[in-house]
Amino acid sequence: MRINPRQLSQSLNRGLATVYIVSGDEPLLVQECCDSIRAAARKSGFSERELLHAEHNFDWGLLLASAGSMSLFAEKKVIELRLPGGKPGDKGSKALQEFAGLGGDDLLLLLVLPKLDRSQLNSKWIKALEEKGVLIQIWPVDAQEMPRWIHQRLRAAGLDAEPEAIQILAERVEGNLLAASQEIEKLKLLSGDNLISAAMMNDAVASSARYDVFGLIDRALAGEAESAVKTLHGLRAEGIEAPVVLWALAREIRSLLEIGEKLDQGQPLARLVRIQKRQPLIQAALSRLRPRSLEGLLLRARAVDTAIKGGRDQDPWTGLLELTLNLAGKRSI
């Protein structure tokens, strides 16, 4: 069964499935869906959880071994498998299909994947798992939907806002759901009467960290490598999490690829980039970076993501520095 994130709560209330597949590139929504599934599993007596990262050269025998082992103190177990590449390969495909055939009420698989393309959705291993459970497909919130999404999140937080205030926040976060969620949490602390005016929103947004993720992106797009690197160091010093910065960089790289492709098809830049002040930045970046270079940057971003999720010893900020420099058109400064 395939559902969207809004339908997950109702699905969980009807009872737990044996398999949950969470697929998407929106970190906040992916995390919230996983949190909801874990909470429902704990409530149903799943007291043990094992986390597996299926990276390159992953031993797929570990998945089946995990399914067959249970601690002395747990009767039910959640296996959380993260597959950042989205493709398990032949061995992984066979292991997942075998896992789907195990059955039982004492084992739950939570599989976390990036956005899947049509061929992946039609693969044998996805279909085998989907027959046993639920596939939650998470789609990006586009610019037109963003104000409505923000309004819903404000209401859920016990707040309301003037339409102009909502628009200010939507323009400020530019599609970054995690940043929007953080701003809303901050507004809960600042608001006295639970109604957010445009002036209050403008003041709250303006008082954000001096070094911000969006400033980093704009400076890199403009080719201002030294300024971008300084901003990156500032973000780290102020405690911004590496996955937030990586999300913004990867999102911008994907956007550049898509815009470049549509420009080649003859579509005007003004239609593709509605915020006028960003048009020269996009144009400058595309004049420096060819599609092959951008695709290489996406591969590098994926490697950094794998390192972060895998908890490797290497510092993810080194990879973020490389991405920032490359996006700005420089190898080093």
mmCIF file of C-alpha atoms in Angstrom:
data_model
loop_
_atom_site.group_PDB
_atom_site.id
_atom_site.type_symbol
_atom_site.label_atom_id
_atom_site.label_comp_id
_atom_site.label_asym_id
_atom_site.label_seq_id
_atom_site.Cartn_x
_atom_site.Cartn_y
_atom_site.Cartn_z
ATOM 1 C CA MET A 1 0.000 0.000 0.000
ATOM 2 C CA ARG A 2 1.277 3.469 -0.881
ATOM 3 C CA ILE A 3 0.412 6.493 1.215
ATOM 4 C CA ASN A 4 1.635 10.042 1.779
ATOM 5 C CA PRO A 5 2.906 11.379 5.131
ATOM 6 C CA ARG A 6 -0.468 12.935 6.020
ATOM 7 C CA GLN A 7 -2.081 9.472 5.917
ATOM 8 C CA LEU A 8 0.549 7.782 8.114
ATOM 9 C CA SER A 9 -1.036 8.563 11.496
ATOM 10 C CA GLN A 10 -4.379 7.066 10.449
ATOM 11 C CA SER A 11 -2.606 4.024 9.009
ATOM 12 C CA LEU A 12 -0.680 3.447 12.252
ATOM 13 C CA ASN A 13 -3.878 3.766 14.284
ATOM 14 C CA ARG A 14 -5.358 0.885 12.305
ATOM 15 C CA GLY A 15 -2.453 -1.337 13.337
ATOM 16 C CA LEU A 16 1.188 -1.951 12.539
ATOM 17 C CA ALA A 17 2.385 -3.451 9.288
ATOM 18 C CA THR A 18 5.470 -5.675 9.202
ATOM 19 C CA VAL A 19 7.294 -3.426 6.715
ATOM 20 C CA TYR A 20 7.488 0.363 6.352
ATOM 21 C CA ILE A 21 9.366 1.933 3.460
ATOM 22 C CA VAL A 22 10.020 5.681 3.850
ATOM 23 C CA SER A 23 11.190 7.217 0.583
ATOM 24 C CA GLY A 24 12.029 10.875 -0.070
ATOM 25 C CA ASP A 25 14.596 13.671 -0.041
ATOM 26 C CA GLU A 26 12.967 15.962 2.545
ATOM 27 C CA PRO A 27 14.983 15.343 5.761
ATOM 28 C CA LEU A 28 12.378 16.821 8.117
ATOM 29 C CA LEU A 29 9.444 14.806 6.756
ATOM 30 C CA VAL A 30 11.506 11.623 6.522
ATOM 31 C CA GLN A 31 12.586 12.042 10.142
ATOM 32 C CA GLU A 32 9.054 12.769 11.353
ATOM 33 C CA CYS A 33 7.635 9.722 9.552
ATOM 34 C CA CYS A 34 10.339 7.496 11.032
ATOM 35 C CA ASP A 35 9.730 8.939 14.502
ATOM 36 C CA SER A 36 5.998 8.195 14.221
ATOM 37 C CA ILE A 37 6.649 4.599 13.145
ATOM 38 C CA ARG A 38 9.174 4.030 15.946
ATOM 39 C CA ALA A 39 6.776 5.485 18.534
ATOM 40 C CA ALA A 40 3.918 3.251 17.351
ATOM 41 C CA ALA A 41 6.231 0.240 17.412
ATOM 42 C CA ARG A 42 7.345 0.966 20.993
ATOM 43 C CA LYS A 43 3.718 1.335 22.029
ATOM 44 C CA SER A 44 3.054 -2.104 20.543
ATOM 45 C CA GLY A 45 5.843 -3.762 22.487
ATOM 46 C CA PHE A 46 8.770 -3.556 20.061
ATOM 47 C CA SER A 47 11.427 -2.961 22.697
ATOM 48 C CA GLU A 48 14.514 -3.812 20.628
ATOM 49 C CA ARG A 49 15.851 -1.781 17.699
ATOM 50 C CA GLU A 50 18.812 -2.548 15.459
ATOM 51 C CA LEU A 51 20.174 0.005 12.988
ATOM 52 C CA LEU A 52 21.906 -1.110 9.771
ATOM 53 C CA HIS A 53 23.545 1.083 7.132
ATOM 54 C CA ALA A 54 23.553 -0.577 3.706
ATOM 55 C CA GLU A 55 26.482 1.238 2.165
ATOM 56 C CA HIS A 56 28.931 0.048 -0.485
ATOM 57 C CA ASN A 57 30.044 -3.572 0.129
ATOM 58 C CA PHE A 58 27.403 -4.040 2.831
ATOM 59 C CA ASP A 59 27.086 -7.655 3.954
ATOM 60 C CA TRP A 60 23.439 -8.422 3.269
ATOM 61 C CA GLY A 61 23.718 -11.545 5.362
ATOM 62 C CA LEU A 62 23.618 -9.192 8.376
ATOM 63 C CA LEU A 63 20.007 -8.313 7.571
ATOM 64 C CA LEU A 64 18.852 -11.915 7.636
ATOM 65 C CA ALA A 65 21.012 -12.670 10.668
ATOM 66 C CA SER A 66 19.439 -9.730 12.487
ATOM 67 C CA ALA A 67 15.999 -11.037 11.616
ATOM 68 C CA GLY A 68 16.867 -14.373 13.187
ATOM 69 C CA SER A 69 18.358 -13.025 16.390
ATOM 70 C CA MET A 70 16.574 -11.513 19.342
ATOM 71 C CA SER A 71 17.945 -10.283 22.664
ATOM 72 C CA LEU A 72 17.092 -12.128 25.861
ATOM 73 C CA PHE A 73 15.012 -9.196 27.082
ATOM 74 C CA ALA A 74 12.946 -8.421 23.974
ATOM 75 C CA GLU A 75 10.079 -10.256 22.351
ATOM 76 C CA LYS A 76 9.649 -7.867 19.413
ATOM 77 C CA LYS A 77 12.281 -6.173 17.293
ATOM 78 C CA VAL A 78 12.531 -3.270 14.843
ATOM 79 C CA ILE A 79 15.222 -3.480 12.179
ATOM 80 C CA GLU A 80 15.926 -0.049 10.742
ATOM 81 C CA LEU A 81 17.778 -0.305 7.438
ATOM 82 C CA ARG A 82 19.105 2.826 5.761
ATOM 83 C CA LEU A 83 19.935 2.515 2.077
ATOM 84 C CA PRO A 84 21.262 5.955 1.025
ATOM 85 C CA GLY A 85 21.967 4.903 -2.568
ATOM 86 C CA GLY A 86 18.453 3.554 -3.080
ATOM 87 C CA LYS A 87 19.730 0.503 -4.999
ATOM 88 C CA PRO A 88 20.558 -2.691 -3.084
ATOM 89 C CA GLY A 89 22.137 -4.538 -6.014
ATOM 90 C CA ASP A 90 21.527 -8.205 -6.804
ATOM 91 C CA LYS A 91 22.552 -9.536 -3.387
ATOM 92 C CA GLY A 92 20.535 -6.920 -1.561
ATOM 93 C CA SER A 93 17.502 -7.464 -3.767
ATOM 94 C CA LYS A 94 17.529 -11.188 -3.013
ATOM 95 C CA ALA A 95 18.031 -10.580 0.709
ATOM 96 C CA LEU A 96 15.132 -8.118 0.876
ATOM 97 C CA GLN A 97 12.841 -10.464 -1.024
ATOM 98 C CA GLU A 98 13.817 -13.277 1.336
ATOM 99 C CA PHE A 99 13.193 -11.008 4.317
ATOM 100 C CA ALA A 100 9.718 -10.165 2.957
ATOM 101 C CA GLY A 101 8.879 -13.862 3.061
ATOM 102 C CA LEU A 102 9.797 -14.337 6.717
ATOM 103 C CA GLY A 103 6.517 -12.992 8.102
ATOM 104 C CA GLY A 104 5.717 -12.919 11.807
ATOM 105 C CA ASP A 105 4.331 -10.335 14.220
ATOM 106 C CA ASP A 106 7.519 -9.993 16.259
ATOM 107 C CA LEU A 107 9.639 -8.355 13.533
ATOM 108 C CA LEU A 108 9.232 -4.951 11.876
ATOM 109 C CA LEU A 109 11.398 -3.564 9.076
ATOM 110 C CA LEU A 110 11.777 0.212 8.690
ATOM 111 C CA LEU A 111 13.557 0.855 5.384
ATOM 112 C CA VAL A 112 14.706 4.443 4.759
ATOM 113 C CA LEU A 113 15.447 5.378 1.148
ATOM 114 C CA PRO A 114 15.965 8.480 -0.980
ATOM 115 C CA LYS A 115 13.369 9.375 -3.599
ATOM 116 C CA LEU A 116 12.816 6.357 -5.870
ATOM 117 C CA ASP A 117 12.456 6.556 -9.627
ATOM 118 C CA ARG A 118 9.923 4.578 -11.648
ATOM 119 C CA SER A 119 12.240 1.628 -12.312
ATOM 120 C CA GLN A 120 13.047 1.300 -8.609
ATOM 121 C CA LEU A 121 9.363 1.462 -7.666
ATOM 122 C CA ASN A 122 8.690 -1.382 -10.106
ATOM 123 C CA SER A 123 11.588 -3.535 -8.897
ATOM 124 C CA LYS A 124 10.932 -7.013 -7.488
ATOM 125 C CA TRP A 125 12.326 -6.200 -4.051
ATOM 126 C CA ILE A 126 10.137 -3.112 -3.613
ATOM 127 C CA LYS A 127 7.038 -4.991 -4.730
ATOM 128 C CA ALA A 128 7.831 -7.898 -2.403
ATOM 129 C CA LEU A 129 8.216 -5.561 0.585
ATOM 130 C CA GLU A 130 5.206 -3.453 -0.388
ATOM 131 C CA GLU A 131 2.993 -6.549 -0.352
ATOM 132 C CA LYS A 132 3.895 -6.944 3.319
ATOM 133 C CA GLY A 133 3.550 -3.346 4.374
ATOM 134 C CA VAL A 134 3.366 0.354 3.612
ATOM 135 C CA LEU A 135 5.353 2.594 1.273
ATOM 136 C CA ILE A 136 5.366 6.248 2.344
ATOM 137 C CA GLN A 137 6.331 8.496 -0.568
ATOM 138 C CA ILE A 138 7.526 11.939 0.475
ATOM 139 C CA TRP A 139 7.403 14.678 -2.142
ATOM 140 C CA PRO A 140 9.034 18.112 -1.924
ATOM 141 C CA VAL A 141 6.826 21.036 -0.903
ATOM 142 C CA ASP A 142 6.979 23.439 -3.839
ATOM 143 C CA ALA A 143 6.913 27.235 -3.655
ATOM 144 C CA GLN A 144 3.142 27.455 -4.239
ATOM 145 C CA GLU A 145 2.368 24.927 -1.483
ATOM 146 C CA MET A 146 4.842 26.366 1.019
ATOM 147 C CA PRO A 147 2.562 29.064 2.565
ATOM 148 C CA ARG A 148 -0.186 26.510 3.172
ATOM 149 C CA TRP A 149 2.335 24.072 4.688
ATOM 150 C CA ILE A 150 3.664 26.816 6.987
ATOM 151 C CA HIS A 151 0.131 27.784 8.029
ATOM 152 C CA GLN A 152 -0.645 24.172 8.935
ATOM 153 C CA ARG A 153 2.551 23.886 10.986
ATOM 154 C CA LEU A 154 1.763 27.145 12.785
ATOM 155 C CA ARG A 155 -1.713 25.865 13.651
ATOM 156 C CA ALA A 156 -0.237 22.589 14.913
ATOM 157 C CA ALA A 157 2.086 24.655 17.131
ATOM 158 C CA GLY A 158 -0.881 26.583 18.557
ATOM 159 C CA LEU A 159 -0.106 29.730 16.555
ATOM 160 C CA ASP A 160 -1.787 31.740 13.840
ATOM 161 C CA ALA A 161 -0.338 34.354 11.524
ATOM 162 C CA GLU A 162 -1.323 37.111 9.155
ATOM 163 C CA PRO A 163 -1.132 36.081 5.476
ATOM 164 C CA GLU A 164 1.686 38.574 4.926
ATOM 165 C CA ALA A 165 3.629 37.066 7.837
ATOM 166 C CA ILE A 166 3.269 33.586 6.354
ATOM 167 C CA GLN A 167 4.511 34.864 2.998
ATOM 168 C CA ILE A 168 7.555 36.464 4.641
ATOM 169 C CA LEU A 169 8.553 33.168 6.220
ATOM 170 C CA ALA A 170 7.880 31.226 3.000
ATOM 171 C CA GLU A 171 10.169 33.528 1.034
ATOM 172 C CA ARG A 172 12.808 33.431 3.750
ATOM 173 C CA VAL A 173 13.154 29.661 4.007
ATOM 174 C CA GLU A 174 12.850 29.080 0.226
ATOM 175 C CA GLY A 175 11.581 25.515 0.499
ATOM 176 C CA ASN A 176 13.765 24.400 3.425
ATOM 177 C CA LEU A 177 11.217 22.646 5.629
ATOM 178 C CA LEU A 178 13.694 22.082 8.431
ATOM 179 C CA ALA A 179 14.517 25.804 8.562
ATOM 180 C CA ALA A 180 10.795 26.660 8.529
ATOM 181 C CA SER A 181 10.148 24.254 11.393
ATOM 182 C CA GLN A 182 12.975 25.786 13.416
ATOM 183 C CA GLU A 183 11.617 29.289 12.820
ATOM 184 C CA ILE A 184 8.172 28.193 13.998
ATOM 185 C CA GLU A 185 9.655 26.736 17.180
ATOM 186 C CA LYS A 186 11.375 30.069 17.780
ATOM 187 C CA LEU A 187 8.103 31.943 17.194
ATOM 188 C CA LYS A 188 6.429 29.832 19.907
ATOM 189 C CA LEU A 189 8.887 31.329 22.370
ATOM 190 C CA LEU A 190 8.572 34.889 21.079
ATOM 191 C CA SER A 191 4.816 35.115 20.630
ATOM 192 C CA GLY A 192 2.748 36.561 23.442
ATOM 193 C CA ASP A 193 -0.789 36.311 22.068
ATOM 194 C CA ASN A 194 -0.296 33.420 19.585
ATOM 195 C CA LEU A 195 -0.978 35.692 16.608
ATOM 196 C CA ILE A 196 2.066 36.427 14.478
ATOM 197 C CA SER A 197 1.937 39.762 12.702
ATOM 198 C CA ALA A 198 3.953 40.632 9.619
ATOM 199 C CA ALA A 199 6.104 42.992 11.686
ATOM 200 C CA MET A 200 6.805 40.324 14.298
ATOM 201 C CA MET A 201 7.669 37.766 11.606
ATOM 202 C CA ASN A 202 9.961 40.228 9.878
ATOM 203 C CA ASP A 203 11.770 40.995 13.145
ATOM 204 C CA ALA A 204 12.068 37.316 14.069
ATOM 205 C CA VAL A 205 13.409 36.345 10.667
ATOM 206 C CA ALA A 206 15.812 39.274 10.618
ATOM 207 C CA SER A 207 17.204 38.200 13.989
ATOM 208 C CA SER A 208 18.300 34.797 12.663
ATOM 209 C CA ALA A 209 21.937 33.768 12.914
ATOM 210 C CA ARG A 210 24.340 36.171 11.237
ATOM 211 C CA TYR A 211 25.779 33.296 9.270
ATOM 212 C CA ASP A 212 22.876 31.515 7.597
ATOM 213 C CA VAL A 213 22.564 28.634 5.163
ATOM 214 C CA PHE A 214 20.883 30.763 2.515
ATOM 215 C CA GLY A 215 23.653 33.322 2.652
ATOM 216 C CA LEU A 216 26.114 30.490 2.097
ATOM 217 C CA ILE A 217 24.242 29.363 -1.011
ATOM 218 C CA ASP A 218 23.954 32.862 -2.459
ATOM 219 C CA ARG A 219 27.663 33.604 -1.952
ATOM 220 C CA ALA A 220 28.664 30.299 -3.541
ATOM 221 C CA LEU A 221 26.353 30.894 -6.521
ATOM 222 C CA ALA A 222 27.857 34.348 -6.963
ATOM 223 C CA GLY A 223 31.333 32.823 -7.096
ATOM 224 C CA GLU A 224 32.398 34.557 -3.862
ATOM 225 C CA ALA A 225 34.476 31.621 -2.606
ATOM 226 C CA GLU A 226 36.240 33.333 0.312
ATOM 227 C CA SER A 227 33.011 34.836 1.621
ATOM 228 C CA ALA A 228 31.194 31.505 1.214
ATOM 229 C CA VAL A 229 33.891 29.638 3.140
ATOM 230 C CA LYS A 230 33.770 32.244 5.906
ATOM 231 C CA THR A 231 30.006 31.750 6.123
ATOM 232 C CA LEU A 232 30.455 27.974 6.249
ATOM 233 C CA HIS A 233 32.879 28.286 9.167
ATOM 234 C CA GLY A 234 30.397 30.630 10.856
ATOM 235 C CA LEU A 235 27.591 28.104 10.497
ATOM 236 C CA ARG A 236 29.725 25.441 12.130
ATOM 237 C CA ALA A 237 30.754 27.760 14.960
ATOM 238 C CA GLU A 238 27.119 28.634 15.672
ATOM 239 C CA GLY A 239 26.150 24.971 16.010
ATOM 240 C CA ILE A 240 24.267 24.461 12.749
ATOM 241 C CA GLU A 241 24.087 20.727 12.017
ATOM 242 C CA ALA A 242 26.064 19.423 9.021
ATOM 243 C CA PRO A 243 22.992 17.631 7.484
ATOM 244 C CA VAL A 244 21.150 20.977 7.272
ATOM 245 C CA VAL A 245 24.013 22.548 5.300
ATOM 246 C CA LEU A 246 24.349 19.455 3.107
ATOM 247 C CA TRP A 247 20.612 19.480 2.378
ATOM 248 C CA ALA A 248 20.770 23.102 1.204
ATOM 249 C CA LEU A 249 23.838 22.532 -0.984
ATOM 250 C CA ALA A 250 22.448 19.350 -2.576
ATOM 251 C CA ARG A 251 19.065 20.984 -3.148
ATOM 252 C CA GLU A 252 20.712 23.914 -4.945
ATOM 253 C CA ILE A 253 22.852 21.631 -7.108
ATOM 254 C CA ARG A 254 19.787 19.613 -8.164
ATOM 255 C CA SER A 255 17.940 22.856 -8.874
ATOM 256 C CA LEU A 256 20.793 24.119 -11.078
ATOM 257 C CA LEU A 257 20.737 20.896 -13.089
ATOM 258 C CA GLU A 258 16.980 21.141 -13.605
ATOM 259 C CA ILE A 259 17.053 24.846 -14.504
ATOM 260 C CA GLY A 260 19.964 24.335 -16.904
ATOM 261 C CA GLU A 261 18.105 21.556 -18.682
ATOM 262 C CA LYS A 262 14.964 23.678 -19.082
ATOM 263 C CA LEU A 263 16.985 26.671 -20.310
ATOM 264 C CA ASP A 264 18.458 24.430 -23.000
ATOM 265 C CA GLN A 265 14.883 23.605 -24.011
ATOM 266 C CA GLY A 266 14.219 27.307 -24.557
ATOM 267 C CA GLN A 267 12.327 28.166 -21.372
ATOM 268 C CA PRO A 268 13.023 31.687 -20.019
ATOM 269 C CA LEU A 269 14.957 32.111 -16.776
ATOM 270 C CA ALA A 270 12.325 34.488 -15.383
ATOM 271 C CA ARG A 271 9.743 31.703 -15.488
ATOM 272 C CA LEU A 272 12.075 29.162 -13.885
ATOM 273 C CA VAL A 273 13.371 31.441 -11.107
ATOM 274 C CA ARG A 274 10.517 33.561 -9.772
ATOM 275 C CA ILE A 275 12.553 35.461 -7.164
ATOM 276 C CA GLN A 276 14.124 38.205 -9.245
ATOM 277 C CA LYS A 277 17.146 38.826 -7.010
ATOM 278 C CA ARG A 278 18.241 35.188 -7.465
ATOM 279 C CA GLN A 279 18.166 35.220 -11.261
ATOM 280 C CA PRO A 280 21.672 36.721 -11.728
ATOM 281 C CA LEU A 281 23.059 34.305 -9.125
ATOM 282 C CA ILE A 282 21.652 31.295 -10.975
ATOM 283 C CA GLN A 283 22.869 32.672 -14.284
ATOM 284 C CA ALA A 284 26.375 33.193 -12.902
ATOM 285 C CA ALA A 285 26.565 29.668 -11.501
ATOM 286 C CA LEU A 286 25.337 28.040 -14.713
ATOM 287 C CA SER A 287 27.901 29.969 -16.726
ATOM 288 C CA ARG A 288 30.659 28.334 -14.601
ATOM 289 C CA LEU A 289 29.310 24.865 -14.015
ATOM 290 C CA ARG A 290 28.530 22.406 -16.802
ATOM 291 C CA PRO A 291 25.986 19.600 -16.269
ATOM 292 C CA ARG A 292 28.763 17.023 -15.849
ATOM 293 C CA SER A 293 30.339 19.139 -13.091
ATOM 294 C CA LEU A 294 26.992 19.463 -11.293
ATOM 295 C CA GLU A 295 26.394 15.717 -11.533
ATOM 296 C CA GLY A 296 29.829 15.172 -10.008
ATOM 297 C CA LEU A 297 28.922 17.504 -7.166
ATOM 298 C CA LEU A 298 25.744 15.505 -6.500
ATOM 299 C CA LEU A 299 27.791 12.313 -6.266
ATOM 300 C CA ARG A 300 30.128 14.045 -3.812
ATOM 301 C CA ALA A 301 27.126 15.257 -1.799
ATOM 302 C CA ARG A 302 25.825 11.698 -1.641
ATOM 303 C CA ALA A 303 29.204 10.515 -0.333
ATOM 304 C CA VAL A 304 29.122 13.170 2.394
ATOM 305 C CA ASP A 305 25.569 12.114 3.297
ATOM 306 C CA THR A 306 26.665 8.484 3.548
ATOM 307 C CA ALA A 307 29.551 9.489 5.803
ATOM 308 C CA ILE A 308 27.221 11.467 8.081
ATOM 309 C CA LYS A 309 24.636 8.694 8.364
ATOM 310 C CA GLY A 310 27.283 6.035 8.765
ATOM 311 C CA GLY A 311 28.893 7.854 11.658
ATOM 312 C CA ARG A 312 32.328 7.644 10.101
ATOM 313 C CA ASP A 313 35.297 9.263 11.795
ATOM 314 C CA GLN A 314 35.932 11.689 8.940
ATOM 315 C CA ASP A 315 34.717 15.232 9.488
ATOM 316 C CA PRO A 316 31.663 15.929 7.259
ATOM 317 C CA TRP A 317 32.572 19.619 7.246
ATOM 318 C CA THR A 318 35.596 18.793 5.083
ATOM 319 C CA GLY A 319 33.227 17.467 2.430
ATOM 320 C CA LEU A 320 30.954 20.482 2.851
ATOM 321 C CA LEU A 321 33.942 22.780 2.349
ATOM 322 C CA GLU A 322 34.820 20.991 -0.895
ATOM 323 C CA LEU A 323 31.223 21.236 -2.127
ATOM 324 C CA THR A 324 31.069 24.942 -1.280
ATOM 325 C CA LEU A 325 34.314 25.693 -3.100
ATOM 326 C CA ASN A 326 33.291 23.687 -6.155
ATOM 327 C CA LEU A 327 29.898 25.375 -6.288
ATOM 328 C CA ALA A 328 31.686 28.726 -6.150
ATOM 329 C CA GLY A 329 33.869 27.618 -9.065
ATOM 330 C CA LYS A 330 37.118 27.037 -7.162
ATOM 331 C CA ARG A 331 39.045 23.981 -6.049
ATOM 332 C CA SER A 332 40.857 25.772 -3.237
ATOM 333 C CA ILE A 333 41.589 29.249 -1.966
#
